[in-house]
Amino acid sequence: MNAREVLKALDNDIRLQILRWLKDPCNQFPDQTRVIIDGVDFEGGVCVGSICIRAGISQSTISHYLDILLRAELVEAYRVGKWTLYRRNEETIRRFAEYLLTEL
Amino acid sequence: MNAREVLKALDNDIRLQILRWLKDPCNQFPDQTRVIIDGVDFEGGVCVGSICIRAGISQSTISHYLDILLRAELVEAYRVGKWTLYRRNEETIRRFAEYLLTEL
DNA sequence: TTGACATTTCGAGAAAATGCGATATAATAG
DNA sequence: CTATTATATCGCATTTTCTCGAAATGTCAA
């Protein structure tokens, strides 16, 4: 967990919003909640296109932001066919909160 | 506690460093740990000049950064004579960590 | 193979943050 | 009052971030 990278990733309204949406994918992305292909189950994973529609932001920007969140380990990604699914990485969020309470 | 403002304030190496230094003012600012004037005791408060020296950054920049930390309520300020003393606001840090664990 | 669709990467202009020096304001000492 | 010291504010050049559209890459279906 790189605290500096996490802070940089969280310092953006849209990226924060994406993380909050991903907390409740069933309701926030009703069209796509669970993808099972060839036995692969990436629960809670949402594809880039769905997030674009929800955010009303260009696809290239969302892809870029998801990459920033991924590098900060705030989300995990999994490629299923032509889709890349993203979901929250709760562990990093928990560790980051812990860092604030102990090291900051 | 405005989480968005806190995140913006924390997304900077120097401001993060200042907060960490202020956690241990006795050792980080050995020249000025406690100021008592006219019965006023702002424990842990450190003046702007001391922080400038410690950081090796211009006075105008440090003053500006302390203002950003103040607006985010990450520090408290107290004017004593011609000095403005700053110290950490632990309550905001605690609340921010709580926010991450519950609302993010 | 070709076409269609999903995502990533590239290039660029706009907007915001960084951090400085100069200047202004505030407070004290003499 | 004046000089000195501490801090805050202003203006600015530089760097970074934001965000887009275009182009490239990857994947599947026909």
Coordinates of C-alpha atoms (C1' of nucleotides) in Angstrom, one line a residue:
Chain A
M1 CA 0.0 0.0 0.0
N2 CA 1.6 3.2 -1.2
A3 CA -0.1 6.0 0.8
R4 CA 1.1 8.7 -1.5
E5 CA -0.3 7.0 -4.6
V6 CA -3.6 6.4 -2.8
L7 CA -3.9 10.0 -1.8
K8 CA -3.2 11.1 -5.4
A9 CA -5.8 8.7 -6.7
L10 CA -8.5 9.8 -4.1
D11 CA -8.0 13.5 -4.8
N12 CA -10.5 13.6 -7.6
D13 CA -14.3 13.9 -7.5
I14 CA -15.0 11.4 -10.3
R15 CA -12.6 8.7 -9.0
L16 CA -14.1 9.0 -5.5
Q17 CA -17.5 8.7 -7.1
I18 CA -16.5 5.6 -9.0
L19 CA -15.2 4.0 -5.8
R20 CA -18.5 4.7 -4.0
W21 CA -20.6 3.4 -6.9
L22 CA -18.5 0.2 -6.9
K23 CA -19.5 -0.3 -3.3
D24 CA -23.0 -1.1 -4.5
P25 CA -22.7 -2.4 -8.0
C26 CA -26.1 -4.1 -8.0
N27 CA -28.0 -0.9 -7.7
Q28 CA -25.5 1.5 -9.4
F29 CA -25.0 -0.7 -12.5
P30 CA -28.2 -2.7 -12.7
D31 CA -27.3 -4.0 -16.2
Q32 CA -24.2 -5.7 -15.1
T33 CA -23.6 -7.0 -11.6
R34 CA -22.0 -10.4 -12.0
V35 CA -20.2 -11.8 -15.0
I36 CA -19.7 -15.6 -15.3
I37 CA -17.9 -16.7 -18.4
D38 CA -16.1 -20.0 -18.7
G39 CA -16.5 -20.5 -15.0
V40 CA -14.9 -17.2 -14.1
D41 CA -16.7 -15.3 -11.4
F42 CA -15.3 -11.8 -10.6
E43 CA -18.0 -10.8 -8.1
G44 CA -18.9 -7.1 -8.0
G45 CA -16.9 -6.5 -11.2
V46 CA -18.2 -3.8 -13.5
C47 CA -17.0 -3.1 -17.0
V48 CA -15.5 0.2 -18.2
G49 CA -18.5 1.0 -20.5
S50 CA -21.0 0.8 -17.7
I51 CA -19.0 3.2 -15.6
C52 CA -18.7 5.6 -18.5
I53 CA -22.4 5.7 -18.9
R54 CA -23.0 6.1 -15.2
A55 CA -20.4 8.9 -14.9
G56 CA -21.2 10.7 -18.2
I57 CA -17.5 11.1 -18.8
S58 CA -15.6 10.1 -21.9
Q59 CA -14.5 6.5 -22.2
S60 CA -10.8 7.4 -22.5
T61 CA -10.9 9.4 -19.3
I62 CA -12.7 6.7 -17.3
S63 CA -10.2 4.1 -18.6
H64 CA -7.3 6.4 -17.5
Y65 CA -8.9 7.0 -14.0
L66 CA -9.5 3.3 -13.5
D67 CA -5.8 2.8 -14.2
I68 CA -4.9 5.3 -11.6
L69 CA -7.2 3.6 -9.1
L70 CA -5.6 0.2 -10.1
R71 CA -2.0 1.5 -9.6
A72 CA -3.0 2.7 -6.2
E73 CA -4.5 -0.8 -5.6
L74 CA -7.9 0.8 -4.7
V75 CA -9.5 -1.5 -7.3
E76 CA -8.7 -4.9 -8.8
A77 CA -9.1 -5.7 -12.5
Y78 CA -10.0 -8.8 -14.4
R79 CA -10.2 -9.3 -18.1
V80 CA -13.1 -11.4 -19.3
G81 CA -13.2 -11.6 -23.1
K82 CA -13.3 -8.1 -24.5
W83 CA -14.4 -6.7 -21.1
T84 CA -12.2 -5.5 -18.3
L85 CA -14.0 -5.8 -15.0
Y86 CA -13.1 -3.6 -12.1
R87 CA -14.1 -3.9 -8.4
R88 CA -13.1 -2.4 -5.1
N89 CA -10.1 -3.6 -3.2
E90 CA -11.3 -3.3 0.3
E91 CA -8.0 -4.3 1.8
T92 CA -6.2 -1.2 0.6
I93 CA -8.9 1.1 1.8
R94 CA -8.7 -0.5 5.2
R95 CA -4.9 -0.3 5.3
F96 CA -5.0 3.3 4.2
A97 CA -7.3 4.2 7.1
E98 CA -5.0 2.4 9.4
Y99 CA -2.0 4.3 8.0
L100 CA -3.8 7.6 8.7
L101 CA -4.4 6.6 12.3
T102 CA -0.9 5.4 13.0
E103 CA 1.6 6.9 10.7
L104 CA 0.3 10.3 9.6
Chain B
M1 CA -15.0 17.6 8.3
N2 CA -15.0 18.1 4.6
A3 CA -13.4 14.9 3.2
R4 CA -12.9 16.4 -0.2
E5 CA -10.9 19.3 1.2
V6 CA -8.9 17.0 3.5
L7 CA -7.9 14.8 0.5
K8 CA -6.8 17.8 -1.4
A9 CA -4.8 19.1 1.5
L10 CA -3.1 15.7 2.0
D11 CA -2.2 15.3 -1.6
N12 CA 1.2 17.1 -1.3
D13 CA 4.5 15.8 0.0
I14 CA 5.4 18.9 1.9
R15 CA 2.0 19.2 3.6
L16 CA 2.1 15.6 4.6
Q17 CA 5.6 16.1 6.0
I18 CA 4.5 19.1 8.0
L19 CA 1.7 17.1 9.6
R20 CA 4.1 14.3 10.5
W21 CA 6.6 16.8 12.0
L22 CA 3.8 18.4 14.0
K23 CA 3.2 15.0 15.6
D24 CA 6.5 15.2 17.4
P25 CA 7.2 19.0 17.8
C26 CA 9.7 18.5 20.7
N27 CA 12.1 16.6 18.5
Q28 CA 11.3 18.1 15.1
F29 CA 11.4 21.8 16.3
P30 CA 13.8 21.7 19.3
D31 CA 14.0 25.5 19.4
Q32 CA 10.2 25.9 19.9
T33 CA 8.0 23.4 21.6
R34 CA 5.8 25.3 23.9
V35 CA 4.9 28.9 24.0
I36 CA 3.5 30.6 27.0
I37 CA 2.8 34.2 26.8
D38 CA 0.4 36.1 29.0
G39 CA -0.9 32.8 30.4
V40 CA -1.7 31.4 26.9
D41 CA -0.6 27.8 26.4
F42 CA -1.1 26.4 22.9
E43 CA 0.6 23.1 23.5
G44 CA 2.5 21.6 20.6
G45 CA 2.1 24.8 18.6
V46 CA 4.9 25.6 16.2
C47 CA 5.5 29.0 14.5
V48 CA 5.6 29.4 10.7
G49 CA 9.3 30.3 10.7
S50 CA 10.4 27.1 12.4
I51 CA 8.5 25.1 9.9
C52 CA 10.1 27.0 7.0
I53 CA 13.6 26.3 8.3
R54 CA 12.7 22.6 8.9
A55 CA 11.2 22.2 5.4
G56 CA 13.8 24.3 3.5
I57 CA 10.9 25.9 1.6
S58 CA 10.1 29.6 1.1
Q59 CA 8.1 31.4 3.8
S60 CA 5.3 32.3 1.4
T61 CA 4.8 28.7 0.4
I62 CA 4.7 27.4 3.9
S63 CA 2.3 30.1 5.0
H64 CA 0.0 29.1 2.1
Y65 CA 0.3 25.4 2.8
L66 CA -0.5 26.0 6.5
D67 CA -3.6 27.9 5.3
I68 CA -4.7 24.9 3.2
L69 CA -4.2 22.6 6.2
L70 CA -6.1 25.0 8.3
R71 CA -9.1 25.2 5.9
A72 CA -9.2 21.4 5.9
E73 CA -9.2 21.6 9.7
L74 CA -6.1 19.3 9.8
V75 CA -4.4 21.9 12.0
E76 CA -5.5 24.6 14.4
A77 CA -3.9 28.0 14.6
Y78 CA -3.4 30.5 17.4
R79 CA -1.9 33.9 17.2
V80 CA 0.4 34.8 20.0
G81 CA 1.9 38.3 19.5
K82 CA 3.6 38.4 16.1
W83 CA 3.7 34.6 15.9
T84 CA 1.0 32.3 14.5
L85 CA 1.3 28.9 16.1
Y86 CA 0.0 25.8 14.3
R87 CA -0.6 22.3 15.7
R88 CA -2.3 19.2 14.6
N89 CA -6.1 18.7 14.9
E90 CA -6.2 15.0 15.8
E91 CA -10.0 15.0 15.7
T92 CA -10.2 15.7 12.0
I93 CA -7.6 13.0 11.2
R94 CA -9.6 10.5 13.3
R95 CA -12.9 11.5 11.6
F96 CA -11.3 11.3 8.2
A97 CA -10.1 7.7 8.8
E98 CA -13.6 6.9 10.0
Y99 CA -15.1 8.4 6.9
L100 CA -12.9 6.2 4.7
L101 CA -14.0 3.1 6.6
T102 CA -17.7 3.8 6.4
E103 CA -18.6 6.2 3.6
L104 CA -16.0 5.6 0.9
Chain C
dT1 C1' -10.3 -12.8 -42.8
dT2 C1' -13.4 -9.1 -41.9
dG3 C1' -16.3 -6.5 -39.1
dA4 C1' -18.0 -5.0 -34.8
dC5 C1' -17.4 -3.9 -30.2
dA6 C1' -14.6 -2.9 -25.7
dT7 C1' -10.7 -1.0 -23.9
dT8 C1' -6.2 1.2 -23.9
dT9 C1' -2.9 4.5 -25.5
dC10 C1' -1.6 8.8 -27.6
dG11 C1' -1.4 13.8 -28.3
dA12 C1' -3.0 18.1 -27.0
dG13 C1' -5.3 22.3 -25.1
dA14 C1' -7.4 23.9 -20.7
dA15 C1' -7.4 24.2 -15.9
dA16 C1' -5.3 23.8 -11.4
dA17 C1' -1.4 23.3 -8.3
dT18 C1' 3.3 24.3 -7.1
dG19 C1' 6.5 27.3 -5.2
dC20 C1' 9.1 31.5 -5.7
dG21 C1' 10.2 36.6 -4.8
dA22 C1' 8.1 41.0 -3.8
dT23 C1' 5.0 43.4 -1.3
dA24 C1' 1.6 44.3 2.4
dT25 C1' 0.0 43.8 7.0
dA26 C1' 0.6 43.1 12.0
dA27 C1' 3.0 43.4 16.2
dT28 C1' 6.8 44.5 19.2
dA29 C1' 11.0 46.9 20.8
dG30 C1' 13.5 50.9 21.4
Chain D
dC1 C1' 7.4 57.3 15.7
dT2 C1' 10.5 54.2 13.4
dA3 C1' 12.9 50.1 12.7
dT4 C1' 12.6 45.2 13.0
dT5 C1' 10.6 40.8 12.9
dA6 C1' 6.8 37.4 11.8
dT7 C1' 3.2 36.3 8.9
dA8 C1' 0.0 36.8 5.0
dT9 C1' -1.1 38.0 0.4
dC10 C1' -0.1 39.0 -4.5
dG11 C1' 1.6 38.1 -9.1
dC12 C1' 3.8 35.1 -11.8
dA13 C1' 6.4 31.3 -14.3
dT14 C1' 6.6 26.4 -14.3
dT15 C1' 4.8 21.9 -13.7
dT16 C1' 1.1 18.8 -13.2
dT17 C1' -3.5 17.2 -13.7
dC18 C1' -7.7 17.0 -16.3
dT19 C1' -10.3 15.6 -20.0
dC20 C1' -11.2 15.1 -24.7
dG21 C1' -11.1 13.0 -29.5
dA22 C1' -8.4 10.1 -32.5
dA23 C1' -5.9 6.2 -33.3
dA24 C1' -4.2 1.7 -31.8
dT25 C1' -4.9 -2.8 -29.7
dG26 C1' -7.5 -6.8 -28.3
dT27 C1' -11.4 -10.0 -28.7
dC28 C1' -15.1 -12.4 -30.6
dA29 C1' -18.5 -13.7 -34.2
dA30 C1' -19.7 -14.6 -38.8

